[in-house]
C-alpha positions as protocol buffer text, in pm:
chain_id: "A"
residue {
  index: 1
  type: MET
  ca { x: 9665 y: 12086 z: 18427 }
}
residue {
  index: 2
  type: ASN
  ca { x: 9911 y: 12148 z: 18712 }
}
residue {
  index: 3
  type: LEU
  ca { x: 10134 y: 11883 z: 18863 }
}
residue {
  index: 4
  type: LEU
  ca { x: 9922 y: 11829 z: 19174 }
}
residue {
  index: 5
  type: THR
  ca { x: 9607 y: 11770 z: 18967 }
}
residue {
  index: 6
  type: ARG
  ca { x: 9794 y: 11524 z: 18745 }
}
residue {
  index: 7
  type: ASN
  ca { x: 9920 y: 11329 z: 19046 }
}
residue {
  index: 8
  type: LEU
  ca { x: 9570 y: 11311 z: 19192 }
}
residue {
  index: 9
  type: LEU
  ca { x: 9442 y: 11181 z: 18856 }
}
residue {
  index: 10
  type: ILE
  ca { x: 9712 y: 10910 z: 18847 }
}
residue {
  index: 11
  type: LEU
  ca { x: 9633 y: 10807 z: 19205 }
}
residue {
  index: 12
  type: THR
  ca { x: 9261 y: 10785 z: 19127 }
}
residue {
  index: 13
  type: THR
  ca { x: 9336 y: 10568 z: 18822 }
}
residue {
  index: 14
  type: LEU
  ca { x: 9546 y: 10333 z: 19032 }
}
residue {
  index: 15
  type: ILE
  ca { x: 9268 y: 10301 z: 19290 }
}
residue {
  index: 16
  type: LEU
  ca { x: 9017 y: 10210 z: 19018 }
}
residue {
  index: 17
  type: VAL
  ca { x: 9261 y: 9953 z: 18875 }
}
residue {
  index: 18
  type: SER
  ca { x: 9304 y: 9798 z: 19220 }
}
residue {
  index: 19
  type: ILE
  ca { x: 8927 y: 9768 z: 19260 }
}
residue {
  index: 20
  type: TRP
  ca { x: 8869 y: 9606 z: 18923 }
}
residue {
  index: 21
  type: ALA
  ca { x: 9184 y: 9388 z: 18914 }
}
residue {
  index: 22
  type: LYS
  ca { x: 9151 y: 9021 z: 19004 }
}
residue {
  index: 23
  type: PRO
  ca { x: 9447 y: 8826 z: 19140 }
}
residue {
  index: 24
  type: VAL
  ca { x: 9571 y: 8542 z: 18922 }
}
residue {
  index: 25
  type: ILE
  ca { x: 9596 y: 8222 z: 19124 }
}
residue {
  index: 26
  type: ALA
  ca { x: 9723 y: 7899 z: 18977 }
}
residue {
  index: 27
  type: ASP
  ca { x: 9474 y: 7615 z: 18964 }
}
residue {
  index: 28
  type: ASP
  ca { x: 9585 y: 7321 z: 19177 }
}
residue {
  index: 29
  type: THR
  ca { x: 9519 y: 6975 z: 19037 }
}
residue {
  index: 30
  type: ASN
  ca { x: 9523 y: 6645 z: 19214 }
}
residue {
  index: 31
  type: THR
  ca { x: 9863 y: 6546 z: 19083 }
}
residue {
  index: 32
  type: GLN
  ca { x: 10201 y: 6506 z: 19242 }
}
residue {
  index: 33
  type: THR
  ca { x: 10507 y: 6633 z: 19064 }
}
residue {
  index: 34
  type: ASN
  ca { x: 10852 y: 6584 z: 19208 }
}
residue {
  index: 35
  type: THR
  ca { x: 11133 y: 6785 z: 19052 }
}
residue {
  index: 36
  type: SER
  ca { x: 11493 y: 6776 z: 19160 }
}
residue {
  index: 37
  type: GLY
  ca { x: 11550 y: 7062 z: 19402 }
}
residue {
  index: 38
  type: SER
  ca { x: 11183 y: 7172 z: 19417 }
}
residue {
  index: 39
  type: ASN
  ca { x: 10859 y: 7020 z: 19528 }
}
residue {
  index: 40
  type: THR
  ca { x: 10612 y: 7247 z: 19349 }
}
residue {
  index: 41
  type: ASN
  ca { x: 10281 y: 7088 z: 19436 }
}
residue {
  index: 42
  type: ILE
  ca { x: 10186 y: 6802 z: 19665 }
}
residue {
  index: 43
  type: THR
  ca { x: 9830 y: 6681 z: 19684 }
}
residue {
  index: 44
  type: GLY
  ca { x: 9691 y: 6349 z: 19791 }
}
residue {
  index: 45
  type: GLY
  ca { x: 9409 y: 6169 z: 19965 }
}
residue {
  index: 46
  type: TYR
  ca { x: 9389 y: 5904 z: 20232 }
}
residue {
  index: 47
  type: GLU
  ca { x: 9087 y: 5683 z: 20280 }
}
residue {
  index: 48
  type: SER
  ca { x: 9041 y: 5414 z: 20545 }
}
residue {
  index: 49
  type: THR
  ca { x: 8750 y: 5180 z: 20611 }
}
residue {
  index: 50
  type: THR
  ca { x: 8685 y: 4992 z: 20935 }
}
residue {
  index: 51
  type: THR
  ca { x: 8427 y: 4716 z: 20967 }
}
residue {
  index: 52
  type: ASN
  ca { x: 8316 y: 4575 z: 21302 }
}
residue {
  index: 53
  type: ASN
  ca { x: 8100 y: 4266 z: 21333 }
}
residue {
  index: 54
  type: ASN
  ca { x: 7955 y: 4220 z: 21677 }
}
residue {
  index: 55
  type: ASP
  ca { x: 7676 y: 3974 z: 21746 }
}
residue {
  index: 56
  type: GLY
  ca { x: 7559 y: 3972 z: 21388 }
}
residue {
  index: 57
  type: GLN
  ca { x: 7566 y: 4353 z: 21351 }
}
residue {
  index: 58
  type: THR
  ca { x: 7798 y: 4510 z: 21100 }
}
residue {
  index: 59
  type: ASN
  ca { x: 7925 y: 4869 z: 21145 }
}
residue {
  index: 60
  type: THR
  ca { x: 8127 y: 5026 z: 20867 }
}
residue {
  index: 61
  type: THR
  ca { x: 8315 y: 5357 z: 20918 }
}
residue {
  index: 62
  type: THR
  ca { x: 8483 y: 5535 z: 20628 }
}
residue {
  index: 63
  type: SER
  ca { x: 8727 y: 5823 z: 20685 }
}
residue {
  index: 64
  type: THR
  ca { x: 8867 y: 6029 z: 20399 }
}
residue {
  index: 65
  type: THR
  ca { x: 9152 y: 6276 z: 20446 }
}
residue {
  index: 66
  type: THR
  ca { x: 9275 y: 6508 z: 20173 }
}
residue {
  index: 67
  type: ASN
  ca { x: 9603 y: 6697 z: 20212 }
}
residue {
  index: 68
  type: SER
  ca { x: 9713 y: 6974 z: 19980 }
}
residue {
  index: 69
  type: THR
  ca { x: 10047 y: 7151 z: 20012 }
}
residue {
  index: 70
  type: THR
  ca { x: 10168 y: 7430 z: 19788 }
}
residue {
  index: 71
  type: SER
  ca { x: 10528 y: 7534 z: 19806 }
}
residue {
  index: 72
  type: ASN
  ca { x: 10574 y: 7744 z: 19490 }
}
residue {
  index: 73
  type: GLY
  ca { x: 10391 y: 8062 z: 19625 }
}
residue {
  index: 74
  type: ALA
  ca { x: 10081 y: 8028 z: 19408 }
}
residue {
  index: 75
  type: GLY
  ca { x: 9786 y: 8228 z: 19540 }
}
residue {
  index: 76
  type: ILE
  ca { x: 9994 y: 8435 z: 19786 }
}
residue {
  index: 77
  type: PRO
  ca { x: 9946 y: 8812 z: 19723 }
}
residue {
  index: 78
  type: PRO
  ca { x: 10252 y: 9035 z: 19696 }
}
residue {
  index: 79
  type: PRO
  ca { x: 10359 y: 9238 z: 20000 }
}
residue {
  index: 80
  type: SER
  ca { x: 10190 y: 9575 z: 20061 }
}
residue {
  index: 81
  type: ALA
  ca { x: 10335 y: 9883 z: 19892 }
}
residue {
  index: 82
  type: ASN
  ca { x: 10472 y: 10133 z: 20143 }
}
residue {
  index: 83
  type: SER
  ca { x: 10464 y: 10509 z: 20085 }
}
residue {
  index: 84
  type: PRO
  ca { x: 10808 y: 10671 z: 20069 }
}
residue {
  index: 85
  type: SER
  ca { x: 10901 y: 10910 z: 20347 }
}
residue {
  index: 86
  type: TYR
  ca { x: 10952 y: 11276 z: 20250 }
}
residue {
  index: 87
  type: SER
  ca { x: 11076 y: 11558 z: 20469 }
}
residue {
  index: 88
  type: SER
  ca { x: 11164 y: 11922 z: 20411 }
}
residue {
  index: 89
  type: MET
  ca { x: 11516 y: 11865 z: 20547 }
}
residue {
  index: 90
  type: SER
  ca { x: 11509 y: 12215 z: 20703 }
}
residue {
  index: 91
  type: GLN
  ca { x: 11267 y: 12427 z: 20901 }
}
residue {
  index: 92
  type: ASP
  ca { x: 11347 y: 12729 z: 20681 }
}
residue {
  index: 93
  type: VAL
  ca { x: 11221 y: 12561 z: 20364 }
}
residue {
  index: 94
  type: CYS
  ca { x: 10855 y: 12615 z: 20283 }
}
residue {
  index: 95
  type: SER
  ca { x: 10778 y: 12273 z: 20138 }
}
residue {
  index: 96
  type: MET
  ca { x: 10603 y: 11963 z: 20251 }
}
residue {
  index: 97
  type: GLY
  ca { x: 10617 y: 11603 z: 20141 }
}
residue {
  index: 98
  type: VAL
  ca { x: 10323 y: 11424 z: 19984 }
}
residue {
  index: 99
  type: SER
  ca { x: 10332 y: 11049 z: 19921 }
}
residue {
  index: 100
  type: GLY
  ca { x: 10092 y: 10766 z: 19855 }
}
residue {
  index: 101
  type: SER
  ca { x: 10080 y: 10399 z: 19771 }
}
residue {
  index: 102
  type: ILE
  ca { x: 9839 y: 10140 z: 19641 }
}
residue {
  index: 103
  type: SER
  ca { x: 9865 y: 9764 z: 19622 }
}
residue {
  index: 104
  type: THR
  ca { x: 9649 y: 9495 z: 19465 }
}
residue {
  index: 105
  type: GLY
  ca { x: 9662 y: 9119 z: 19450 }
}
residue {
  index: 106
  type: VAL
  ca { x: 9884 y: 9149 z: 19143 }
}
residue {
  index: 107
  type: VAL
  ca { x: 10093 y: 9465 z: 19165 }
}
residue {
  index: 108
  type: GLY
  ca { x: 10167 y: 9757 z: 19399 }
}
residue {
  index: 109
  type: PHE
  ca { x: 10262 y: 10121 z: 19336 }
}
residue {
  index: 110
  type: SER
  ca { x: 10402 y: 10397 z: 19554 }
}
residue {
  index: 111
  type: GLY
  ca { x: 10527 y: 10748 z: 19493 }
}
residue {
  index: 112
  type: GLY
  ca { x: 10578 y: 11092 z: 19644 }
}
residue {
  index: 113
  type: LYS
  ca { x: 10701 y: 11446 z: 19587 }
}
residue {
  index: 114
  type: HIS
  ca { x: 10761 y: 11781 z: 19752 }
}
residue {
  index: 115
  type: VAL
  ca { x: 10498 y: 12059 z: 19734 }
}
residue {
  index: 116
  type: ILE
  ca { x: 10592 y: 12424 z: 19785 }
}
residue {
  index: 117
  type: ASP
  ca { x: 10386 y: 12620 z: 20039 }
}
residue {
  index: 118
  type: GLU
  ca { x: 10350 y: 12962 z: 19875 }
}
residue {
  index: 119
  type: ASN
  ca { x: 10177 y: 13112 z: 20177 }
}
residue {
  index: 120
  type: CYS
  ca { x: 10473 y: 13017 z: 20397 }
}
residue {
  index: 121
  type: GLU
  ca { x: 10713 y: 13172 z: 20146 }
}
residue {
  index: 122
  type: ARG
  ca { x: 10510 y: 13495 z: 20138 }
}
residue {
  index: 123
  type: ILE
  ca { x: 10519 y: 13525 z: 20517 }
}
residue {
  index: 124
  type: LYS
  ca { x: 10896 y: 13468 z: 20531 }
}
residue {
  index: 125
  type: LEU
  ca { x: 10962 y: 13723 z: 20254 }
}
residue {
  index: 126
  type: ALA
  ca { x: 10745 y: 13980 z: 20428 }
}
residue {
  index: 127
  type: LYS
  ca { x: 10931 y: 13923 z: 20756 }
}
residue {
  index: 128
  type: VAL
  ca { x: 11272 y: 13965 z: 20590 }
}
residue {
  index: 129
  type: LEU
  ca { x: 11163 y: 14289 z: 20420 }
}
residue {
  index: 130
  type: GLN
  ca { x: 11026 y: 14414 z: 20753 }
}
residue {
  index: 131
  type: ASP
  ca { x: 11362 y: 14337 z: 20918 }
}
residue {
  index: 132
  type: PHE
  ca { x: 11536 y: 14541 z: 20646 }
}
residue {
  index: 133
  type: GLY
  ca { x: 11307 y: 14836 z: 20720 }
}
residue {
  index: 134
  type: MET
  ca { x: 11109 y: 14804 z: 20395 }
}
residue {
  index: 135
  type: LYS
  ca { x: 10764 y: 14831 z: 20553 }
}
residue {
  index: 136
  type: VAL
  ca { x: 10574 y: 14925 z: 20238 }
}
residue {
  index: 137
  type: ALA
  ca { x: 10740 y: 14644 z: 20042 }
}
residue {
  index: 138
  type: SER
  ca { x: 10661 y: 14400 z: 20324 }
}
residue {
  index: 139
  type: VAL
  ca { x: 10292 y: 14497 z: 20315 }
}
residue {
  index: 140
  type: ALA
  ca { x: 10295 y: 14477 z: 19934 }
}
residue {
  index: 141
  type: VAL
  ca { x: 10420 y: 14118 z: 19951 }
}
residue {
  index: 142
  type: LEU
  ca { x: 10142 y: 14021 z: 20191 }
}
residue {
  index: 143
  type: CYS
  ca { x: 9888 y: 14203 z: 19972 }
}
residue {
  index: 144
  type: GLN
  ca { x: 9956 y: 13949 z: 19695 }
}
residue {
  index: 145
  type: ASP
  ca { x: 9727 y: 13722 z: 19895 }
}
residue {
  index: 146
  type: ALA
  ca { x: 9361 y: 13787 z: 19807 }
}
residue {
  index: 147
  type: ARG
  ca { x: 9256 y: 13752 z: 20171 }
}
residue {
  index: 148
  type: VAL
  ca { x: 9506 y: 14014 z: 20291 }
}
residue {
  index: 149
  type: HIS
  ca { x: 9410 y: 14249 z: 20007 }
}
residue {
  index: 150
  type: ALA
  ca { x: 9040 y: 14224 z: 20094 }
}
residue {
  index: 151
  type: ALA
  ca { x: 9115 y: 14271 z: 20466 }
}
residue {
  index: 152
  type: MET
  ca { x: 9323 y: 14584 z: 20398 }
}
residue {
  index: 153
  type: GLN
  ca { x: 9043 y: 14719 z: 20180 }
}
residue {
  index: 154
  type: SER
  ca { x: 8783 y: 14657 z: 20450 }
}
residue {
  index: 155
  type: ALA
  ca { x: 9005 y: 14824 z: 20711 }
}
residue {
  index: 156
  type: GLY
  ca { x: 9028 y: 15144 z: 20505 }
}
residue {
  index: 157
  type: THR
  ca { x: 9404 y: 15102 z: 20449 }
}
residue {
  index: 158
  type: PRO
  ca { x: 9436 y: 14996 z: 20082 }
}
residue {
  index: 159
  type: CYS
  ca { x: 9737 y: 14803 z: 19965 }
}
residue {
  index: 160
  type: PRO
  ca { x: 10024 y: 14996 z: 19800 }
}
residue {
  index: 161
  type: PHE
  ca { x: 10003 y: 15050 z: 19425 }
}
residue {
  index: 162
  type: ASN
  ca { x: 10320 y: 15143 z: 19234 }
}
residue {
  index: 163
  type: GLY
  ca { x: 10462 y: 15335 z: 19527 }
}
residue {
  index: 164
  type: LYS
  ca { x: 10132 y: 15504 z: 19612 }
}
residue {
  index: 165
  type: ILE
  ca { x: 9961 y: 15452 z: 19945 }
}
residue {
  index: 166
  type: GLY
  ca { x: 9640 y: 15565 z: 20107 }
}
residue {
  index: 167
  type: ALA
  ca { x: 9384 y: 15751 z: 19895 }
}
residue {
  index: 168
  type: GLU
  ca { x: 9616 y: 15767 z: 19592 }
}
residue {
  index: 169
  type: ALA
  ca { x: 9659 y: 15389 z: 19597 }
}
residue {
  index: 170
  type: GLN
  ca { x: 9282 y: 15342 z: 19634 }
}
residue {
  index: 171
  type: ALA
  ca { x: 9221 y: 15562 z: 19328 }
}
residue {
  index: 172
  type: LEU
  ca { x: 9457 y: 15345 z: 19122 }
}
residue {
  index: 173
  type: TRP
  ca { x: 9297 y: 15022 z: 19244 }
}
residue {
  index: 174
  type: ASP
  ca { x: 8957 y: 15162 z: 19144 }
}
residue {
  index: 175
  type: LYS
  ca { x: 9098 y: 15257 z: 18803 }
}
residue {
  index: 176
  type: TYR
  ca { x: 9259 y: 14917 z: 18740 }
}
residue {
  index: 177
  type: PRO
  ca { x: 9043 y: 14668 z: 18934 }
}
residue {
  index: 178
  type: GLU
  ca { x: 9160 y: 14378 z: 18714 }
}
residue {
  index: 179
  type: LEU
  ca { x: 9498 y: 14392 z: 18890 }
}
residue {
  index: 180
  type: ARG
  ca { x: 9346 y: 14309 z: 19226 }
}
residue {
  index: 181
  type: PRO
  ca { x: 9432 y: 13956 z: 19349 }
}
residue {
  index: 182
  type: ASP
  ca { x: 9071 y: 13926 z: 19466 }
}
residue {
  index: 183
  type: TYR
  ca { x: 8922 y: 14056 z: 19141 }
}
residue {
  index: 184
  type: GLU
  ca { x: 8656 y: 13783 z: 19107 }
}
residue {
  index: 185
  type: GLU
  ca { x: 8546 y: 13822 z: 19469 }
}
residue {
  index: 186
  type: HIS
  ca { x: 8550 y: 14201 z: 19420 }
}
residue {
  index: 187
  type: LEU
  ca { x: 8313 y: 14169 z: 19124 }
}
residue {
  index: 188
  type: ALA
  ca { x: 8083 y: 13944 z: 19325 }
}
residue {
  index: 189
  type: LYS
  ca { x: 8075 y: 14201 z: 19607 }
}
residue {
  index: 190
  type: LEU
  ca { x: 8001 y: 14482 z: 19362 }
}
residue {
  index: 191
  type: GLU
  ca { x: 7711 y: 14284 z: 19218 }
}
residue {
  index: 192
  type: VAL
  ca { x: 7566 y: 14238 z: 19566 }
}
residue {
  index: 193
  type: ILE
  ca { x: 7612 y: 14607 z: 19648 }
}
residue {
  index: 194
  type: GLU
  ca { x: 7449 y: 14718 z: 19322 }
}
residue {
  index: 195
  type: ARG
  ca { x: 7158 y: 14481 z: 19370 }
}
residue {
  index: 196
  type: VAL
  ca { x: 7096 y: 14594 z: 19727 }
}
residue {
  index: 197
  type: ASP
  ca { x: 7129 y: 14962 z: 19632 }
}
residue {
  index: 198
  type: ALA
  ca { x: 6883 y: 14913 z: 19347 }
}
residue {
  index: 199
  type: GLU
  ca { x: 6636 y: 14743 z: 19581 }
}
residue {
  index: 200
  type: LEU
  ca { x: 6672 y: 15024 z: 19837 }
}
residue {
  index: 201
  type: LEU
  ca { x: 6626 y: 15291 z: 19568 }
}
residue {
  index: 202
  type: ALA
  ca { x: 6315 y: 15119 z: 19438 }
}
residue {
  index: 203
  type: GLN
  ca { x: 6180 y: 15097 z: 19791 }
}
residue {
  index: 204
  type: GLN
  ca { x: 6252 y: 15466 z: 19851 }
}
residue {
  index: 205
  type: LEU
  ca { x: 6081 y: 15563 z: 19525 }
}
residue {
  index: 206
  type: LYS
  ca { x: 5780 y: 15353 z: 19617 }
}
residue {
  index: 207
  type: GLU
  ca { x: 5760 y: 15510 z: 19961 }
}
residue {
  index: 208
  type: ALA
  ca { x: 5794 y: 15859 z: 19806 }
}
residue {
  index: 209
  type: GLU
  ca { x: 5513 y: 15788 z: 19562 }
}
residue {
  index: 210
  type: GLU
  ca { x: 5292 y: 15654 z: 19842 }
}
residue {
  index: 211
  type: GLU
  ca { x: 5367 y: 15964 z: 20053 }
}
residue {
  index: 212
  type: ALA
  ca { x: 5291 y: 16197 z: 19763 }
}
residue {
  index: 213
  type: ALA
  ca { x: 4962 y: 16017 z: 19698 }
}
residue {
  index: 214
  type: ARG
  ca { x: 4873 y: 16040 z: 20068 }
}
residue {
  index: 215
  type: VAL
  ca { x: 4951 y: 16413 z: 20082 }
}
residue {
  index: 216
  type: ALA
  ca { x: 4752 y: 16478 z: 19765 }
}
residue {
  index: 217
  type: ALA
  ca { x: 4456 y: 16285 z: 19906 }
}
residue {
  index: 218
  type: GLU
  ca { x: 4471 y: 16480 z: 20231 }
}
residue {
  index: 219
  type: GLU
  ca { x: 4492 y: 16812 z: 20046 }
}
residue {
  index: 220
  type: ALA
  ca { x: 4199 y: 16717 z: 19823 }
}
residue {
  index: 221
  type: LYS
  ca { x: 3996 y: 16616 z: 20125 }
}
residue {
  index: 222
  type: LYS
  ca { x: 4086 y: 16940 z: 20303 }
}
residue {
  index: 223
  type: ALA
  ca { x: 3992 y: 17149 z: 19999 }
}
residue {
  index: 224
  type: GLU
  ca { x: 3662 y: 16965 z: 19971 }
}
residue {
  index: 225
  type: GLU
  ca { x: 3589 y: 17027 z: 20338 }
}
residue {
  index: 226
  type: GLU
  ca { x: 3668 y: 17395 z: 20305 }
}
residue {
  index: 227
  type: ALA
  ca { x: 3446 y: 17426 z: 19998 }
}
residue {
  index: 228
  type: ARG
  ca { x: 3162 y: 17255 z: 20183 }
}
residue {
  index: 229
  type: LYS
  ca { x: 3199 y: 17486 z: 20481 }
}
residue {
  index: 230
  type: LYS
  ca { x: 3205 y: 17791 z: 20256 }
}
residue {
  index: 231
  type: ALA
  ca { x: 2890 y: 17677 z: 20077 }
}
residue {
  index: 232
  type: GLU
  ca { x: 2713 y: 17624 z: 20408 }
}
residue {
  index: 233
  type: GLU
  ca { x: 2813 y: 17972 z: 20530 }
}
residue {
  index: 234
  type: GLU
  ca { x: 2684 y: 18136 z: 20210 }
}
residue {
  index: 235
  type: ALA
  ca { x: 2355 y: 17948 z: 20236 }
}
residue {
  index: 236
  type: LYS
  ca { x: 2316 y: 18059 z: 20595 }
}
residue {
  index: 237
  type: LEU
  ca { x: 2376 y: 18424 z: 20503 }
}
residue {
  index: 238
  type: ASN
  ca { x: 2117 y: 18409 z: 20226 }
}
residue {
  index: 239
  type: GLU
  ca { x: 1854 y: 18282 z: 20469 }
}
residue {
  index: 240
  type: GLU
  ca { x: 1921 y: 18565 z: 20718 }
}
residue {
  index: 241
  type: VAL
  ca { x: 1882 y: 18849 z: 20462 }
}
residue {
  index: 242
  type: ILE
  ca { x: 1506 y: 18957 z: 20447 }
}
residue {
  index: 243
  type: ILE
  ca { x: 1378 y: 19249 z: 20236 }
}
residue {
  index: 244
  type: HIS
  ca { x: 1076 y: 19443 z: 20398 }
}
residue {
  index: 245
  type: ILE
  ca { x: 840 y: 19647 z: 20166 }
}
residue {
  index: 246
  type: ASP
  ca { x: 569 y: 19884 z: 20320 }
}
residue {
  index: 247
  type: PRO
  ca { x: 242 y: 19859 z: 20119 }
}
residue {
  index: 248
  type: GLU
  ca { x: 110 y: 20197 z: 20234 }
}
residue {
  index: 249
  type: PRO
  ca { x: 248 y: 20513 z: 20072 }
}
residue {
  index: 250
  type: VAL
  ca { x: 428 y: 20753 z: 20291 }
}
residue {
  index: 251
  type: VAL
  ca { x: 262 y: 21096 z: 20305 }
}
residue {
  index: 252
  type: VAL
  ca { x: 498 y: 21378 z: 20318 }
}
residue {
  index: 253
  type: ASP
  ca { x: 368 y: 21711 z: 20442 }
}
residue {
  index: 254
  type: ARG
  ca { x: 504 y: 21987 z: 20225 }
}
residue {
  index: 255
  type: ASP
  ca { x: 380 y: 22267 z: 20447 }
}
């Protein structure tokens, strides 16, 4: 569990505690206690009754007033917890401040810390290497980001690999794909490519089989038509051939 996850877990726990916690408020009683230097609790009641008798009619009015004063702070929640202020102190430092606070009717908490922005650091390192003339090293630093690595791959300019660039680098990335920063995404893409290729191959085989069956059916139909025509021609020739036999003998004069 990294530090950020642990802090989020602590903050979640504090929020749950604040929801379930109930403030403890002292129960005021109808008593008056005077202590030297402190008047902790003053309560009291005042009741007055007025009776008017006019022309034989009696009207009675009763008014009751209850005053309660608390001077020892009972029932007053504590002040809100304020989040501490964090700053990076410099524009050249890739960090940002994260703080939070929580307060309940009983207790309040606050805290904060600095979080390093690795993406900002990578960009600054690449810029410094580029300024020093180390172009391949600058690109190699950016290629540590999975998004940059995938973009370079899609553009046909693979990231450097142990001093190799271009086709040689691509051959090494294909040989050691586990070293890619986007290895999991690369595997997911390969699965999609293999699935689509398999579907296309199956479709092509199906179309080839259907074409072969169609050609075979056409050839069989053509052969059948030719055989039928040949049979009709032979039958027609047999009908046209007639053999004539003369019943009378032919007399041949020998003289």
